[in-house]
Short mmCIF file of C-alpha atoms in Angstrom, two decimals:
data_model
loop_
_atom_site.label_atom_id
_atom_site.label_comp_id
_atom_site.label_asym_id
_atom_site.label_seq_id
_atom_site.Cartn_x
_atom_site.Cartn_y
_atom_site.Cartn_z
CA MET A 1 0.00 0.00 0.00
CA ARG A 2 2.77 2.42 0.97
CA ASN A 3 4.65 1.74 -2.28
CA THR A 4 1.47 2.31 -4.26
CA ILE A 5 0.90 5.72 -2.65
CA GLN A 6 4.52 6.74 -3.23
CA TYR A 7 4.28 5.58 -6.83
CA LEU A 8 1.08 7.58 -7.40
CA ILE A 9 2.56 10.70 -5.81
CA GLN A 10 5.68 10.49 -7.96
CA ARG A 11 3.71 9.73 -11.11
CA TYR A 12 1.17 12.55 -10.73
CA ALA A 13 3.30 15.23 -9.03
CA PHE A 14 4.09 16.49 -12.52
CA TYR A 15 0.51 17.72 -12.87
CA PHE A 16 0.80 19.76 -9.67
CA GLY A 17 3.99 21.67 -10.42
CA GLY A 18 6.37 18.75 -10.03
CA ASP A 19 8.09 19.74 -13.27
CA GLN A 20 8.96 23.24 -12.01
CA PRO A 21 12.62 23.80 -11.15
CA PHE A 22 13.60 24.83 -7.65
CA VAL A 23 13.96 28.58 -7.19
CA SER A 24 15.68 29.98 -4.12
CA TRP A 25 13.80 32.33 -1.83
CA ALA A 26 16.33 35.05 -2.59
CA GLU A 27 15.52 34.80 -6.31
CA ARG A 28 11.77 34.66 -5.63
CA LEU A 29 11.99 37.85 -3.58
CA ARG A 30 14.32 39.53 -6.10
CA SER A 31 11.88 38.82 -8.93
CA SER A 32 8.79 39.85 -6.95
CA ALA A 33 10.39 43.06 -5.69
CA GLY A 34 11.51 43.87 -9.25
CA ALA A 35 8.00 43.41 -10.58
CA LEU A 36 6.66 45.64 -7.80
CA VAL A 37 9.17 48.41 -8.41
CA GLY A 38 8.97 48.12 -12.21
CA LEU A 39 5.19 48.10 -12.39
CA MET A 40 4.86 50.97 -9.91
CA LEU A 41 7.30 53.02 -11.96
CA VAL A 42 5.63 52.22 -15.29
CA MET A 43 2.12 52.84 -13.97
CA THR A 44 3.07 56.14 -12.35
CA VAL A 45 4.82 57.49 -15.44
CA ALA A 46 2.09 56.18 -17.77
CA LYS A 47 -0.64 57.80 -15.66
CA LEU A 48 1.23 61.11 -15.69
CA LEU A 49 1.75 60.86 -19.46
CA GLY A 50 -1.92 60.02 -19.94
CA GLU A 51 -3.04 62.97 -17.84
CA PHE A 52 -0.62 65.29 -19.63
CA ALA A 53 -1.90 64.16 -23.04
CA GLY A 54 -5.55 64.01 -21.94
CA ILE A 55 -5.79 60.26 -22.63
CA ASP A 56 -7.82 58.04 -20.33
CA GLU A 57 -6.22 54.77 -21.46
CA TRP A 58 -2.76 54.74 -19.93
CA LEU A 59 -2.38 51.10 -18.91
CA MET A 60 -2.65 47.73 -20.64
CA ALA A 61 -3.99 44.91 -18.50
CA SER A 62 -1.48 42.29 -19.65
CA LEU A 63 1.48 44.31 -18.33
CA GLY A 64 1.58 42.14 -15.21
CA ALA A 65 2.16 39.02 -17.29
CA SER A 66 4.90 40.81 -19.22
CA ALA A 67 6.46 41.81 -15.90
CA LEU A 68 6.56 38.18 -14.81
CA LEU A 69 8.66 37.32 -17.84
CA VAL A 70 10.92 40.38 -17.62
CA PHE A 71 11.61 40.16 -13.88
CA ALA A 72 11.31 36.43 -13.10
CA LEU A 73 12.60 34.96 -16.37
CA PRO A 74 14.95 37.61 -17.79
CA GLY A 75 16.91 34.98 -19.74
CA SER A 76 13.87 33.79 -21.68
CA PRO A 77 13.74 34.68 -25.39
CA MET A 78 10.12 35.72 -24.76
CA ALA A 79 11.26 38.33 -22.20
CA GLN A 80 13.75 40.11 -24.46
CA PRO A 81 13.10 43.72 -25.51
CA TRP A 82 12.14 42.95 -29.12
CA ALA A 83 9.71 40.23 -28.02
CA VAL A 84 8.03 42.41 -25.38
CA ILE A 85 7.81 45.68 -27.29
CA ALA A 86 7.17 44.37 -30.81
CA GLY A 87 5.00 41.46 -29.65
CA ASN A 88 2.69 43.69 -27.62
CA THR A 89 2.56 46.42 -30.28
CA VAL A 90 1.87 44.18 -33.28
CA SER A 91 -0.77 42.32 -31.28
CA ALA A 92 -2.50 45.60 -30.41
CA LEU A 93 -2.42 46.70 -34.06
CA ILE A 94 -3.91 43.38 -35.15
CA GLY A 95 -6.56 43.41 -32.40
CA ILE A 96 -7.64 46.95 -33.33
CA SER A 97 -7.79 46.04 -37.02
CA ILE A 98 -9.95 43.01 -36.28
CA VAL A 99 -12.33 45.09 -34.13
CA ILE A 100 -12.83 47.41 -37.10
CA VAL A 101 -13.32 44.60 -39.65
CA VAL A 102 -15.16 41.93 -37.62
CA PRO A 103 -18.08 43.35 -35.58
CA GLU A 104 -18.98 40.09 -33.79
CA PRO A 105 -16.78 39.76 -30.65
CA LEU A 106 -17.13 35.97 -30.40
CA LEU A 107 -15.63 35.70 -33.86
CA ALA A 108 -13.26 38.65 -33.54
CA MET A 109 -11.52 37.41 -30.37
CA PRO A 110 -10.13 34.11 -31.70
CA ILE A 111 -9.28 35.71 -35.04
CA ALA A 112 -7.39 38.53 -33.30
CA ALA A 113 -5.47 36.21 -30.98
CA SER A 114 -4.55 33.75 -33.73
CA LEU A 115 -3.45 36.48 -36.13
CA ALA A 116 -1.45 38.11 -33.34
CA ILE A 117 0.35 34.82 -32.78
CA LEU A 118 1.01 34.54 -36.53
CA GLY A 119 2.27 38.13 -36.62
CA MET A 120 4.61 37.47 -33.71
CA PHE A 121 5.95 34.35 -35.43
CA ILE A 122 6.57 36.30 -38.64
CA LEU A 123 8.33 39.15 -36.81
CA ARG A 124 10.19 36.74 -34.50
CA CYS A 125 8.83 38.43 -31.37
CA LEU A 126 6.87 35.73 -29.53
CA HIS A 127 5.64 37.09 -26.22
CA PRO A 128 2.73 35.10 -24.69
CA PRO A 129 1.08 38.04 -22.87
CA ALA A 130 0.84 39.83 -26.22
CA ALA A 131 -1.86 37.43 -27.42
CA ALA A 132 -3.95 38.84 -24.57
CA VAL A 133 -3.31 42.36 -25.86
CA ALA A 134 -5.18 41.45 -29.06
CA LEU A 135 -8.07 40.09 -26.98
CA ILE A 136 -8.09 43.21 -24.80
CA ALA A 137 -8.44 45.38 -27.90
CA VAL A 138 -11.45 43.34 -29.01
CA LEU A 139 -13.06 43.19 -25.57
CA GLY A 140 -12.54 46.92 -25.08
CA HIS A 141 -13.86 47.75 -28.55
CA VAL A 142 -10.69 49.75 -29.20
CA THR A 143 -10.93 51.31 -32.65
CA HIS A 144 -8.17 53.91 -32.58
CA TYR A 145 -4.63 52.90 -33.51
CA ARG A 146 -3.14 55.34 -31.03
CA TYR A 147 -3.78 52.69 -28.37
CA ALA A 148 -1.08 50.48 -29.92
CA PHE A 149 1.49 53.20 -29.35
CA PHE A 150 0.24 54.61 -26.05
CA PRO A 151 -0.23 52.82 -23.78
CA VAL A 152 0.92 49.53 -25.35
CA MET A 153 4.27 50.36 -26.95
CA VAL A 154 5.23 53.07 -24.44
CA ASP A 155 4.34 50.93 -21.39
CA SER A 156 6.23 47.97 -22.87
CA ALA A 157 9.33 50.07 -23.49
CA MET A 158 9.20 51.54 -19.98
CA LEU A 159 8.87 48.02 -18.52
CA ILE A 160 11.95 46.91 -20.47
CA ILE A 161 13.95 49.90 -19.23
CA ALA A 162 12.87 49.28 -15.64
CA GLY A 163 13.66 45.57 -16.02
CA ALA A 164 17.11 46.25 -17.45
CA ILE A 165 18.03 48.70 -14.71
CA TYR A 166 16.68 46.52 -11.90
CA SER A 167 18.09 43.24 -13.18
CA ASN A 168 21.56 44.64 -13.77
CA LEU A 169 21.58 46.34 -10.34
CA THR A 170 20.62 43.03 -8.67
CA GLY A 171 23.13 40.85 -10.49
CA LYS A 172 21.08 39.47 -13.39
CA ALA A 173 22.19 40.25 -16.90
CA TYR A 174 19.32 41.66 -18.95
CA PRO A 175 18.71 41.84 -21.81
CA ASN A 176 20.50 38.78 -23.17
CA ARG A 177 23.47 39.63 -25.27
CA PRO A 178 24.33 37.59 -28.38
CA GLN A 179 27.33 35.35 -27.89
#
C-alpha cells in the first residue's frame, strides 16, 4: 500500500507543479520586488503621461504578465526587448484592425489572438502576454490605432527599461546579449 501511494505521488506530481525547477527564496523575492518596483514606476509614469496628453487609457492589462517574464525569467527569449515591445505592439495593431473589420466579438476574439500569434511568429517576437493584448483590444472595442502606441508600446518600453536597470543592479544580466 505504501509503495502504491509513493508511486502515485511520484507519477502525478508532474501535474501539480512537479516539473517546475527549484527557485531559491532570494531569487523569488528579487523577482517579486523587481516586478513591484517596475510596475509601480511604469504605472506612475504612464498615468502622468496620460493625464498630460488628456488620454484616459494609460495602462494595458497584460502588463503584469509581461512583468513576470521580464523580472522572473529575464533569460527567456520571450522576455527580451524585441519580443516584449514588438509582440505587444503588433498584437495591439492586429486586435484593433480586427475590431474594425469583424463586428462580432465571439468571432473577432479568436481571429485577433490567432493572427497576433502569426504576426509574432513572422516578426520573431513571440511574447505570450501579447496574445492577450489582441483580446483586450477586441473586448474593449478599441478602434483607434493610437492605443497600440500609447499605452501599449510606451508601457512595454518603460517596462523593459525598468527591467534592465533593476536586473543589472541586482546581479542578473538583462537583456540577453548575443554570444
